[in-house]
Coordinates of C-alpha atoms in Angstrom, one line a residue:
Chain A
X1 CA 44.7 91.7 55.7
X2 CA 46.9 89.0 56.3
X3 CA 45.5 85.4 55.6
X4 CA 46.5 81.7 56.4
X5 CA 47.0 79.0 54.4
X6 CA 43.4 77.5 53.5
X7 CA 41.8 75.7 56.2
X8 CA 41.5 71.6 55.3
X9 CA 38.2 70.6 55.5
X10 CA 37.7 68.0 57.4
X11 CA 37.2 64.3 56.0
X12 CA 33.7 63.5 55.2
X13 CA 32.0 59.9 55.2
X14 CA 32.7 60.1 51.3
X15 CA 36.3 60.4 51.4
X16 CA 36.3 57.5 54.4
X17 CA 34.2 55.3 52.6
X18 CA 36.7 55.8 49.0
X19 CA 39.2 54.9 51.4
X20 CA 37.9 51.5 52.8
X21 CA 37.3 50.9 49.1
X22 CA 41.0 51.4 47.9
X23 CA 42.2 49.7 50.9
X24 CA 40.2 47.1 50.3
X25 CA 40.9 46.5 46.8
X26 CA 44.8 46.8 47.9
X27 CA 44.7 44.2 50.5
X28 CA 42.8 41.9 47.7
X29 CA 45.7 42.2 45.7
X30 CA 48.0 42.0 47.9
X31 CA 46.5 38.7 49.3
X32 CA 45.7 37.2 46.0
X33 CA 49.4 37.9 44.9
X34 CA 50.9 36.6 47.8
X35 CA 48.4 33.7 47.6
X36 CA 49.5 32.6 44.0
X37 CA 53.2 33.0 44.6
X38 CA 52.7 30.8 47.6
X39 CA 50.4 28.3 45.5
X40 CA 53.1 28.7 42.8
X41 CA 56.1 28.4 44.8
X42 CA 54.6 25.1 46.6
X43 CA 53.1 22.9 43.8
X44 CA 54.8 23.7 40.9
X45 CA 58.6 24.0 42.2
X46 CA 59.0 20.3 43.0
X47 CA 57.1 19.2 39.7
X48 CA 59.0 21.8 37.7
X49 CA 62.4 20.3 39.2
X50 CA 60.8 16.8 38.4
X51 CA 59.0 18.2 35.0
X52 CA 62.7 19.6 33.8
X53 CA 64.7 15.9 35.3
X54 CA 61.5 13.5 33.9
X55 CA 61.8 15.3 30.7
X56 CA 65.3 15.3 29.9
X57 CA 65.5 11.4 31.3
X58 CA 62.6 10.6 28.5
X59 CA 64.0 12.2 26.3
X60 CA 67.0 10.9 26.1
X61 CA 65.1 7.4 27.1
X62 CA 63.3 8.2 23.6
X63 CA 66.3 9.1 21.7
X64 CA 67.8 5.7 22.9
X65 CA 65.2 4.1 21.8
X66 CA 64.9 5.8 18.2
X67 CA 68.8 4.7 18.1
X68 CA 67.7 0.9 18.3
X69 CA 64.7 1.2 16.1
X70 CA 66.9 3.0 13.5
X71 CA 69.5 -0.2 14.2
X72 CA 66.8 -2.8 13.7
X73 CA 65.6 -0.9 10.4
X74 CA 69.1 -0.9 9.1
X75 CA 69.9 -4.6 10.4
X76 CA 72.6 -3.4 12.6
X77 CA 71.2 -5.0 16.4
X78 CA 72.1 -8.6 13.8
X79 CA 75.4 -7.4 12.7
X80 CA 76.1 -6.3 16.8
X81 CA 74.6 -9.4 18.7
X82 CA 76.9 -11.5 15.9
X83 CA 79.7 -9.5 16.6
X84 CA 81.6 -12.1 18.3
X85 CA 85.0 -13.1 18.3
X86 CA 84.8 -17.5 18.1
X87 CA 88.9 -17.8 18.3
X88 CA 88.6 -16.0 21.4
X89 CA 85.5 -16.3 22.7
X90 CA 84.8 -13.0 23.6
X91 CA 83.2 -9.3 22.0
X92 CA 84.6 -8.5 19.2
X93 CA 84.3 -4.7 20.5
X94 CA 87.7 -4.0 22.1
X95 CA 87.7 -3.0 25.3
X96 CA 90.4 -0.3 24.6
X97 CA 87.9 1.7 22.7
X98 CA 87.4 5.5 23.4
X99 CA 84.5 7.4 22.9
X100 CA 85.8 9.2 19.8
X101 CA 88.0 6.6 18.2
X102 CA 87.1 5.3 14.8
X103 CA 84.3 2.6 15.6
X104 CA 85.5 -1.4 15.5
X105 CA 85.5 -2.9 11.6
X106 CA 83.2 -6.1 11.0
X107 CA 84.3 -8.7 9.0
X108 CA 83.2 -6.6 5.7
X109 CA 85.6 -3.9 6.6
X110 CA 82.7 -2.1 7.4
X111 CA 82.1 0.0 11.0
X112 CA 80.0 -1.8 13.1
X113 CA 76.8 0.3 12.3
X114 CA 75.3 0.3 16.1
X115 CA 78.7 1.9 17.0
X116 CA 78.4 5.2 14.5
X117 CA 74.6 5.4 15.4
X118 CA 76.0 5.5 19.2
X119 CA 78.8 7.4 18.3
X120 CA 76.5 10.1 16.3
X121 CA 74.0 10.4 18.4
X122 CA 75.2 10.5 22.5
X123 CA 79.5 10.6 22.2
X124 CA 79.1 14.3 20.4
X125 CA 77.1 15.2 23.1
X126 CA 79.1 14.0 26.3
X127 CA 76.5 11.6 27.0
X128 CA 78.1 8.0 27.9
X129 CA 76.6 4.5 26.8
X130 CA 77.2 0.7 27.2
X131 CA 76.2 -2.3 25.7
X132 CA 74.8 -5.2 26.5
X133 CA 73.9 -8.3 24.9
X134 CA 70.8 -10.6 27.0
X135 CA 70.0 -14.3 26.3
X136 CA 68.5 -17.3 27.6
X137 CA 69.3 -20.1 28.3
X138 CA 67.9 -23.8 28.1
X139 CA 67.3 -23.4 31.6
X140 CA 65.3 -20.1 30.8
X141 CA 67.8 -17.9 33.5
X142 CA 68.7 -15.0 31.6
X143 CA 72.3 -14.5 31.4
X144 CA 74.0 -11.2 30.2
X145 CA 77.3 -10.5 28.2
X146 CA 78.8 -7.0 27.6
X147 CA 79.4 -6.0 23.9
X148 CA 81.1 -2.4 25.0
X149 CA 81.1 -1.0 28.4
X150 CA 82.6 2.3 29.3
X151 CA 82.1 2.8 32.8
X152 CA 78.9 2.5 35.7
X153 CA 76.2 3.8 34.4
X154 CA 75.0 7.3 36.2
X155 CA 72.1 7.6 39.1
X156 CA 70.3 9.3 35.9
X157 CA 71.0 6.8 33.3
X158 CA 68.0 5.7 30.9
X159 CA 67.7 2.6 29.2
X160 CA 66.3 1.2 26.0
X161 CA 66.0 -2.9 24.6
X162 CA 65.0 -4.2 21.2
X163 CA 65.3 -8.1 20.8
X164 CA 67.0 -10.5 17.6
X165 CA 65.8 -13.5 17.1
X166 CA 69.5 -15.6 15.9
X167 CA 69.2 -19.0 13.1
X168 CA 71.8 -21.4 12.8
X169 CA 72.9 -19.8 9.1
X170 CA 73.3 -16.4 10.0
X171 CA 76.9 -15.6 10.0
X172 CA 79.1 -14.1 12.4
X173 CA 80.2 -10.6 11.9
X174 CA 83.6 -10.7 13.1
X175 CA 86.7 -12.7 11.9
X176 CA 87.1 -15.7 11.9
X177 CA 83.7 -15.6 10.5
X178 CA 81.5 -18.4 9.6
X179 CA 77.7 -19.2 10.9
X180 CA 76.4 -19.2 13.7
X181 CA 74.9 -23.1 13.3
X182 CA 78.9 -24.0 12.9
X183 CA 79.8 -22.5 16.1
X184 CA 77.1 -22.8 17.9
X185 CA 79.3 -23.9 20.8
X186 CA 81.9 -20.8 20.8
X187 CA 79.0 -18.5 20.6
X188 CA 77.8 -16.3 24.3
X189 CA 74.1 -17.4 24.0
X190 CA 73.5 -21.2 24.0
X191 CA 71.7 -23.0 21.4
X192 CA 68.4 -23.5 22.3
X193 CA 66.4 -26.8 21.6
X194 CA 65.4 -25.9 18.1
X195 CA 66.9 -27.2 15.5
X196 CA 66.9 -23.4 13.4
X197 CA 66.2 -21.0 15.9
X198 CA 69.8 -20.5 18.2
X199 CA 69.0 -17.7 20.6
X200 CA 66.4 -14.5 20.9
X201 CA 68.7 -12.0 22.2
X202 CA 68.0 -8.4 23.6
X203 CA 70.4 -5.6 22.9
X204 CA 70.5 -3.0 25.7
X205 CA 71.4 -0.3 25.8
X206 CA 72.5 2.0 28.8
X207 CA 72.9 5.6 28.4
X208 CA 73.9 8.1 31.2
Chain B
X1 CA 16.8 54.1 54.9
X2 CA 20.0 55.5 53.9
X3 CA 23.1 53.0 53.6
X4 CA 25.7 54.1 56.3
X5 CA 28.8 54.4 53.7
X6 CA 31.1 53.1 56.4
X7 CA 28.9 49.9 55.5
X8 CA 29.5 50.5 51.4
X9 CA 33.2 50.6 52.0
X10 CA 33.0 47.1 53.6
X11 CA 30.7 45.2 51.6
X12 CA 33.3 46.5 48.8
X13 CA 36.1 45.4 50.8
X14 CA 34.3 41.6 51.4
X15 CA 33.4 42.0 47.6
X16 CA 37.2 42.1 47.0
X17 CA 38.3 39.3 48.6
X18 CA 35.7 37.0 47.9
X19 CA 36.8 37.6 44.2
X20 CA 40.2 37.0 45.3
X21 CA 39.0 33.7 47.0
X22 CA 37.2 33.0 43.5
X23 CA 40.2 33.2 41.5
X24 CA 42.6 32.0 43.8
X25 CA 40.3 28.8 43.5
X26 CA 40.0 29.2 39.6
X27 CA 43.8 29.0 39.7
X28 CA 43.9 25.9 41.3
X29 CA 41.3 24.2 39.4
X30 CA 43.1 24.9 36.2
X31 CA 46.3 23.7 37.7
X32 CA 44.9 20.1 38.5
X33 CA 43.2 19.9 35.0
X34 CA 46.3 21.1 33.3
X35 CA 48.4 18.0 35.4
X36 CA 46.0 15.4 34.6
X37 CA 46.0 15.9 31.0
X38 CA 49.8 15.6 31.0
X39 CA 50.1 13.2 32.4
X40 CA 47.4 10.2 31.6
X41 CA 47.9 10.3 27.4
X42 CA 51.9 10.0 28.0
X43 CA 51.4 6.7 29.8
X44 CA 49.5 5.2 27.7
X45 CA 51.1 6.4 24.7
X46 CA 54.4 5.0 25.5
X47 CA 52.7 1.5 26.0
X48 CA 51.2 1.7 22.4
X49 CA 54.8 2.8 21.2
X50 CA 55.9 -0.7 23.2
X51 CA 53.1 -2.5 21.4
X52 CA 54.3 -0.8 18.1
X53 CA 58.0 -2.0 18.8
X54 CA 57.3 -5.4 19.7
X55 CA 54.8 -6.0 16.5
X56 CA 57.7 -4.6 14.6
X57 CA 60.3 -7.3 16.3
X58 CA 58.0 -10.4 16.1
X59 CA 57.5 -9.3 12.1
X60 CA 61.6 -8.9 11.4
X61 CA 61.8 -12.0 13.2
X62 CA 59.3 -14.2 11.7
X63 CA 60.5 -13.2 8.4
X64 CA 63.6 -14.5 8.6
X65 CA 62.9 -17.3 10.7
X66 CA 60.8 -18.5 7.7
X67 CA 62.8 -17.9 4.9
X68 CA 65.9 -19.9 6.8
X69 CA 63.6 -22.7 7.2
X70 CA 62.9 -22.3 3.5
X71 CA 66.4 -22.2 2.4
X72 CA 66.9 -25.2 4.0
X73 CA 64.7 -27.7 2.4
X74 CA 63.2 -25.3 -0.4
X75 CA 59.7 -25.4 1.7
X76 CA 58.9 -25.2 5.2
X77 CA 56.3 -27.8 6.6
X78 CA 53.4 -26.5 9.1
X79 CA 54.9 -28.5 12.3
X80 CA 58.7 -27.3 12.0
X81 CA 57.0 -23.2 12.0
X82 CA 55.2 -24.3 14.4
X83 CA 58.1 -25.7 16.9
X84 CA 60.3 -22.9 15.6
X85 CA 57.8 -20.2 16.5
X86 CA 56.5 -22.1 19.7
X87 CA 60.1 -21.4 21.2
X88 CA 60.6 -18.4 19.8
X89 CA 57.6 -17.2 21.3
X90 CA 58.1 -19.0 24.6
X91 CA 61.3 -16.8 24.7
X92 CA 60.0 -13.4 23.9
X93 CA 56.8 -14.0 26.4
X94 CA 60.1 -14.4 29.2
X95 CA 62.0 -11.8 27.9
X96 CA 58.8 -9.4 27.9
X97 CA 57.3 -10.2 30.9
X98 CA 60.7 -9.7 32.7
X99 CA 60.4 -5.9 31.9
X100 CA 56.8 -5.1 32.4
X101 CA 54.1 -6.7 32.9
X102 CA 52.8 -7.5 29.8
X103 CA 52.6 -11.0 27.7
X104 CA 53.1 -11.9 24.0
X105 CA 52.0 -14.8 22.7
X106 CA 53.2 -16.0 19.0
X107 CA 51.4 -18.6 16.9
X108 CA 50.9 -20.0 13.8
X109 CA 47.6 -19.7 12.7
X110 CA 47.0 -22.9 10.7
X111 CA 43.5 -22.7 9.3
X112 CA 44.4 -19.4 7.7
X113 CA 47.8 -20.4 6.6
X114 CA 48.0 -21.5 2.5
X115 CA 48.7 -25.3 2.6
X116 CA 50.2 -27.8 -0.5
X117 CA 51.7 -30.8 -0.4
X118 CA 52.5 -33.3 1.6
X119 CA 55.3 -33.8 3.7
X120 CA 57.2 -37.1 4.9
X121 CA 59.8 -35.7 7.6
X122 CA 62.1 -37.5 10.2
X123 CA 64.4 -35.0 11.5
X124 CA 66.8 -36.6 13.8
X125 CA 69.7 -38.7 12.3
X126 CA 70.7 -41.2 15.2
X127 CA 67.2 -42.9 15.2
X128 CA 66.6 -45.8 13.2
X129 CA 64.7 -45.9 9.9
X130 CA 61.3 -47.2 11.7
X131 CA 57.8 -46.5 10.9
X132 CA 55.8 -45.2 13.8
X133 CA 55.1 -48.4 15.3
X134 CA 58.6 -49.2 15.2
X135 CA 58.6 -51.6 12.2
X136 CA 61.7 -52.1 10.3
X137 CA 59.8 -53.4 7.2
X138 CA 57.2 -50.4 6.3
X139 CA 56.0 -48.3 3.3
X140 CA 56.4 -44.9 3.3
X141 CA 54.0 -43.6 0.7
X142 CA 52.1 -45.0 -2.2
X143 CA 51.0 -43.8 -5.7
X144 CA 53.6 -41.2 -5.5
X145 CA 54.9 -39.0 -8.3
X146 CA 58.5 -37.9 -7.7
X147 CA 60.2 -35.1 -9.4
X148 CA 62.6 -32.3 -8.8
X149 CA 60.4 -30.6 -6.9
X150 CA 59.2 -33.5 -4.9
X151 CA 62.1 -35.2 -3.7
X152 CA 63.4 -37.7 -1.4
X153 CA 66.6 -36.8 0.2
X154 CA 68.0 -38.7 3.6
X155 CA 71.3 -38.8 5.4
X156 CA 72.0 -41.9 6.1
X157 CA 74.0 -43.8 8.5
X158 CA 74.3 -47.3 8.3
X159 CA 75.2 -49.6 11.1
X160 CA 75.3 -52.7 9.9
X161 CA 76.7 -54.3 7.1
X162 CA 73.5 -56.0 5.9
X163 CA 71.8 -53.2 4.1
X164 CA 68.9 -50.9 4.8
X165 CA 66.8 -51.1 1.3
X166 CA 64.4 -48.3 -0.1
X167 CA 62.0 -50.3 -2.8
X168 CA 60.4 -48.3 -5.1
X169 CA 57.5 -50.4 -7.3
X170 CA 55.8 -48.9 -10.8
X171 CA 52.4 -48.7 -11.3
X172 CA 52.8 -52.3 -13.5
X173 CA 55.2 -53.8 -12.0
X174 CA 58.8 -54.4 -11.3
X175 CA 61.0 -53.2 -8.7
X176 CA 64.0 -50.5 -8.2
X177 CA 66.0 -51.1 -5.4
X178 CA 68.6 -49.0 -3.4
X179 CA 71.1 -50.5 -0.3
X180 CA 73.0 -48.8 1.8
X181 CA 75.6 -50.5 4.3
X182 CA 78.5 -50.8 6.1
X183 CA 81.4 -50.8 3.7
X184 CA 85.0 -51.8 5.2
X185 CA 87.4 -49.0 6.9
X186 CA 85.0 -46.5 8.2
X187 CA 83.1 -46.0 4.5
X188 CA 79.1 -46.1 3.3
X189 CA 78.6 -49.0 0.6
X190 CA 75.4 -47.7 -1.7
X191 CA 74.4 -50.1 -4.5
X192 CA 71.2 -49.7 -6.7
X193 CA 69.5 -52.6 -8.4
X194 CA 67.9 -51.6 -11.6
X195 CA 64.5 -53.2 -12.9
X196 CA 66.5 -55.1 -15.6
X197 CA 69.2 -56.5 -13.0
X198 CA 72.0 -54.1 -13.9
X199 CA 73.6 -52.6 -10.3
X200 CA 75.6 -49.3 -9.6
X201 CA 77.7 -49.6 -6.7
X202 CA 79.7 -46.7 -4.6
X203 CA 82.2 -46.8 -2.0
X204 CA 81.7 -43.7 0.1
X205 CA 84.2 -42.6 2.7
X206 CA 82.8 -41.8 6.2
X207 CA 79.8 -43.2 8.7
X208 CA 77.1 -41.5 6.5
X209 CA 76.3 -40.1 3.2
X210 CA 73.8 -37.8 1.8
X211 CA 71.4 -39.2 -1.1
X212 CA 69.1 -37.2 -3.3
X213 CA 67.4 -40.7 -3.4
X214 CA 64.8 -39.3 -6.5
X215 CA 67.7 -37.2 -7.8
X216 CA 70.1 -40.1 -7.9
X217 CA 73.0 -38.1 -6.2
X218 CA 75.4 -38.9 -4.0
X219 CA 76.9 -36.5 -1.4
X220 CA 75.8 -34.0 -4.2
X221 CA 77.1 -35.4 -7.0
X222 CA 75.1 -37.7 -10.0
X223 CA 75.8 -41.7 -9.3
X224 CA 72.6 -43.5 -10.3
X225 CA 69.1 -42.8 -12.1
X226 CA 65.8 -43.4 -10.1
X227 CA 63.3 -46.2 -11.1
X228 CA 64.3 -45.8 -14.8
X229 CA 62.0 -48.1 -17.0
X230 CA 58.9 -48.4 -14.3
X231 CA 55.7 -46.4 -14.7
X232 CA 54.3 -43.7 -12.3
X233 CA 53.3 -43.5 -9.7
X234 CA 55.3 -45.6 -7.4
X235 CA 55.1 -47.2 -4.3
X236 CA 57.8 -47.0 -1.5
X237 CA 59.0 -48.7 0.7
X238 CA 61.9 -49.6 3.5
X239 CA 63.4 -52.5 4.7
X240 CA 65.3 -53.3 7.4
X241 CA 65.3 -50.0 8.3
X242 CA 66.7 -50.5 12.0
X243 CA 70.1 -51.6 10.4
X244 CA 70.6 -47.7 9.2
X245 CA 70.1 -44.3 11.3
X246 CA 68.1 -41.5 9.3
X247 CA 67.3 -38.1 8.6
X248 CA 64.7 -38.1 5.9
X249 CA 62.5 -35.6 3.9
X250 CA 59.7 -36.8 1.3
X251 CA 57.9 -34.2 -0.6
X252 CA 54.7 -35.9 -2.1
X253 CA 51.6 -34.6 -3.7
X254 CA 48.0 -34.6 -2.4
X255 CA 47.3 -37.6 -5.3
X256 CA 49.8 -40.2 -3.1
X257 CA 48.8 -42.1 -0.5
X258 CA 50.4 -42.1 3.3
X259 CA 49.3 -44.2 5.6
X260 CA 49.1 -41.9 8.1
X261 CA 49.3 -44.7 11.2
X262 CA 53.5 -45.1 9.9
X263 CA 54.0 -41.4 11.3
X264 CA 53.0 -39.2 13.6
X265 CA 51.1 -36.2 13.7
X266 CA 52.6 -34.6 16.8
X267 CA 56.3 -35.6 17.0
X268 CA 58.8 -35.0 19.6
X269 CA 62.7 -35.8 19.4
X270 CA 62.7 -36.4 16.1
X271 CA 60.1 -39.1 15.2
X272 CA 59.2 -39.6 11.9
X273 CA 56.2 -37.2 10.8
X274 CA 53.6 -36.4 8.7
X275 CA 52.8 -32.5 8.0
X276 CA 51.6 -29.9 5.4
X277 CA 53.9 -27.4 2.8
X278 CA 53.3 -23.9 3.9
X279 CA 52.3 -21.8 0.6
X280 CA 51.5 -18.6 3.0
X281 CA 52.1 -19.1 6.5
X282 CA 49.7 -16.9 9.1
X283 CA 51.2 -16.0 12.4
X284 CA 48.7 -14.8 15.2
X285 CA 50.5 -12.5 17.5
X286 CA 48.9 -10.9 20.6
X287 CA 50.2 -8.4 23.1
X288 CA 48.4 -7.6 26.2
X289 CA 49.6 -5.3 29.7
X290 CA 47.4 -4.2 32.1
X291 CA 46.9 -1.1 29.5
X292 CA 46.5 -2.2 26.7
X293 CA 46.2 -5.6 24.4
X294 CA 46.5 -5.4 20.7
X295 CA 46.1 -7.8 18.0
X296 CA 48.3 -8.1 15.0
X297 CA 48.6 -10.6 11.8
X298 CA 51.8 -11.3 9.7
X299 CA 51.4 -13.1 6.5
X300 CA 54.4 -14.8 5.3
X301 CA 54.2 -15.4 1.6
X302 CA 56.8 -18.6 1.4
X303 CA 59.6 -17.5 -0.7
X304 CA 58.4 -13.8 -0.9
X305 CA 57.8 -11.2 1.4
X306 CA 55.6 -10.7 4.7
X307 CA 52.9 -8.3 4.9

C-alpha cells in the first residue's frame, strides 16, 4: 500500500496566537531599535560633533592657561612684558623667529622662559600661538602691542590672559637694560599717575 | 468565559510596545539628566578657577608692589599703599570687567593693618616747602627723637639765594641750624650753624641736592653732624620755606608731637602729609560675577613675606 507524504494538520488558534506573539515581540524590536538609532542619530550627532570641537577648544583653552600660570609661578609673564628693546623701541622678540628656532636670549643670556614654555608645550605639536602684550593708558583705552606674532589666528583659536602689575625699579629684560622708572618714556605702556606703580599689563596669549 | 487567543496574541502584542514606548522614554530621560550634569558644574567651575587666578595675580602683585615701596624709603606709609593699590585696583577692575562680567575691587584694609610710627611726607619736589596753610615759617614736629631709623631726608631745590632754614631746638635750649641756597653757576650752597657758632659750608654742583638732614649727608656722602651738643628731643622747624622746592620724608615716633593742622590727611599732588608706618599691611580683595563672589585677605608682613 502506497502512502503520501503525512498530511499537515491544519493551524490551530494555538499556533496563530504564538504567532501574533512572536510578531509582536519582532515588531517591538524592531520599533524600539529603529526608535533609538533615530533618537541617537538626532540628538547626540550634533552634540557629539560639538562635544569632540568644545572639548578639544577647552582643552587646549586649559592647557593655555596652565602655560601662563606656570609663567606667573616662574616669573616669566615679568621677564616677557619687560622684554623690550628701549634703543629701538620696539619687542625685543624678533620678528624673524620660527617656530623651532632656539627661543630669543634676555639680557642674562638666558631664553626668554615664556618662549620655551610656548615652544614645549604647542610648537611640538603643530599648534601656532601669538603674543600680545595689553595696557592702559591714562586715558583708561586699552591699547595693545605684539611681543611675537606668527600669523592670523585660526576660526578655532583659544585664548588665555594673566595680568603683571609693572614698578618703576623693575628692570628691563632686554639690552640695553636698565629700569623701567628710567625709561619710563621708551617703554609700550605709559606710566600711569602713580608715582611706583607704571602699568598693569595683561599677557595674551592666542593659540590656534 | 474563555479568552479568544486571537485576543491573547494582541494584548501580548500591545504589551510589547507599550514596553518599547517605556523604554524608549527611559532612554530619553536619562539622556537629558546625563546633559544637565555635564554641563552646569563645568561652568561654574571654570569661574571658580577665574576667581582662583585672579586671587593668585592680586597676591604676586601686591607683594611686590609693597616691598618696592619699602625699598624705597625702608617703610611704606598707610596713604602711599593706599594710592598705589587704589590705581592698581582701578586698573584690574577695567581690565576684568572688559572680559567678563565680573568686578574686583582692591583695598587696603586699615583697621586690620599693623601700624608704628609716624610719618611726615611731601612727595612732590617742585612745590614749595610750605605748611598746609601755606606758611613759609612753620614747625614740622616737636619733641622728636631722631635716629638712624628715624630720619629726615629731603631733596632740595633752592630758588633763591636767601636760604630756606631747617631749625632744630634741644630740649634746654640752643639752636642747630641748616641753609640751603642758591650758590653762583647753577650750584646748591648748604651751610650748617652749630650750637657753639662754628659753620660747615658746601658748594654743591646742580639745582638740587639730596640731604640725610639727621644723617648729616650730602648727596650720600658724610658733610656735617646733626644738633651735636643739644639734648633730645628736639623741636623742628622751617623757615622761609617758599624760597626752596621739596621732597621731604620725616620718620618720627608716636612720643613727638605733629601738629596735625601743618599737613594734610588726604593729600593730592603732592601736598605735604601726615600718615602711619605700615608694620603688616591688610589688603581686602573681593571678586564678584553674576556666579559667583569670593572673598580673599592678603597679609603683607613689611619686609617679609605675604600670606
Amino acid at each position: 500500500m502506497v502512502t503520501g507524504p503525512p498530511k499537515r494538520r491544519p493551524p490551530s488558534d494555538v499556533d496563530r496566537g504564538q504567532a501574533y506573539t512572536l510578531e509582536g515581540v519582532i515588531s517591538a524590536v524592531v520599533i524600539l531599535t529603529a526608535l533609538l538609532l533615530a533618537t541617537t542619530a538626532v540628538v547626540i550627532t550634533p552634540t557629539t560633533a560639538g562635544t569632540i570641537d568644545r572639548e578639544t577648544m577647552a582643552q587646549l583653552g586649559t592647557q593655555t592657561d596652565d602655560v601662563l600660570a606656570t609663567a606667573h609661578e616662574r616669573d616669566a609673564l615679568r621677564e616677557a612684558a619687560l622684554y623690550w628693546d628701549s634703543q629701538d623701541g620696539q619687542s625685543g622678540w624678533p620678528t624673524a623667529y620660527q617656530p623651532g628656532d632656539a627661543c630669543p636670549e634676555t639680557i642674562a643670556d638666558e631664553p626668554l622662559t615664556l618662549c620655551l614654555l610656548l615652544e614645549e608645550t604647542f610648537t611640538s605639536r603643530f599648534y601656532r600661538y601669538n603674543v600680545y602684550l595689553d595696557y592702559q593708558t591714562r586715558g583708561k583705552t586699552t591699547e595693545t602691542e605684539p611681543l611675537f606674532v606668527q600669523g592670523t589666528p585660526g576660526r578655532n583659536a583659544v585664548t588665555s590672559t594673566r595680568s603683571i602689575a609693572l614698578h618703576d625699579g623693575m628692570e628691563l629684560t632686554h639690552g640695553p637694560g636698565g629700569t623701567l622708572g628710567g625709561n619710563a618714556s621708551k617703554f609700550y605702556a605709559e606710566d600711569l599717575d602713580d608715582p611706583t606703580l607704571v602699568n598693569v599689563v595683561e599677557v595674551r596669549v592666542v593659540v590656534w | 468565559m474563555i479568552p479568544n487567543l486571537d485576543d491573547r496574541g494582541q494584548l501580548m502584542l500591545v504589551g510589547a510596545v507599550v514596553m518599547a514606548a517605556s523604554l524608549l522614554a527611559l532612554v530619553v530621560v536619562l539622556n537629558s539628566t546625563i546633559y544637565t550634569q555635564n554641563t552646569n558644574p563645568g561652568n561654574s567651575l571654570g569661574e571658580m578657577n577665574e576667581v582662583e587666578r585672579q586671587l593668585e595675580v592680586v597676591r604676586t602683585d601686591v607683594d611686590r608692589l609693597s616691598d618696592r615701596l619699602g625699598q624705597r624709603d625702608r617703610y611704606v606709609d598707610v596713604h602711599e599703599l593706599n594710592a598705589t593699590l587704589t590705581v592698581y585696583g582701578d586698573r584690574k577692575a577695567e581690565q576684568i570687567v572688559d572680559r567678563r562680567p565680573a568686578y574686583l575691587d582692591v583695598t587696603l584694609n586699615e583697621s586690620a593693618s599693623g601700624l608704628e610710627r609716624e610719618v611726615l611726607r611731601q612727595s612732590n619736589r617742585s612745590r614749595a616747602v610750605l605748611s598746609r596753610s601755606n606758611q613759609s615759617d612753620w614747625t614740622l614736629v616737636e619733641n622728636a627723637t631722631f635716629n638712624e631709623s628715624t630720619p629726615f631726608e629731603l631733596v632740595i631745590e633752592p630758588r633763591s639765594p636767601t636760604p630756606t632754614t631747617f631749625i632744630a631746638e634741644g630740649e634746654d635750649g640752643g639752636d642747630w641750624r641748616l641753609n640751603v641756597s642758591q650758590g653762583p653757576s647753577n650750584t646748591v650752597s648748604v651751610e650748617v650753624t652749630y650750637d657753639n657758632g662754628t659753620t660747615v659750608s658746601e658748594s654743591v654742583s646742580g639745582n638740587a641736592t639730596r640731604l640725610n638732614v639727621t644723617g648729616g649727608a650730602i648727596d650720600g656722602t658724610q658733610r656735617f653732624a646733626f644738633a651735636p651738643g643739644l639734648d633730645a628731643p628736639y623741636d623742628l622747624r622751617v623757615e622761609n620755606g617758599h624760597r626752596s622746592g621739596g621732597a621731604y620724608h620725616i620718620l618720627v615716633d608716636e612720643a613727638s608731637d605733629v601738629d596735625t593742622g601743618n599737613f594734610h590727611t588726604d593729600p593730592s599732588d603732592g601736598q605735604p602729609y601726615v600718615s602711619r608706618e605700615l608694620s603688616t599691611a591688610v589688603v581686602d580683595v573681593e571678586y564678584v560675577s553674576d556666579k559667583v563672589s569670593a572673598e580673599s585677605q592678603i597679609t603683607v608682613r613689611l619686609g617679609g613675606d605675604s600670606e
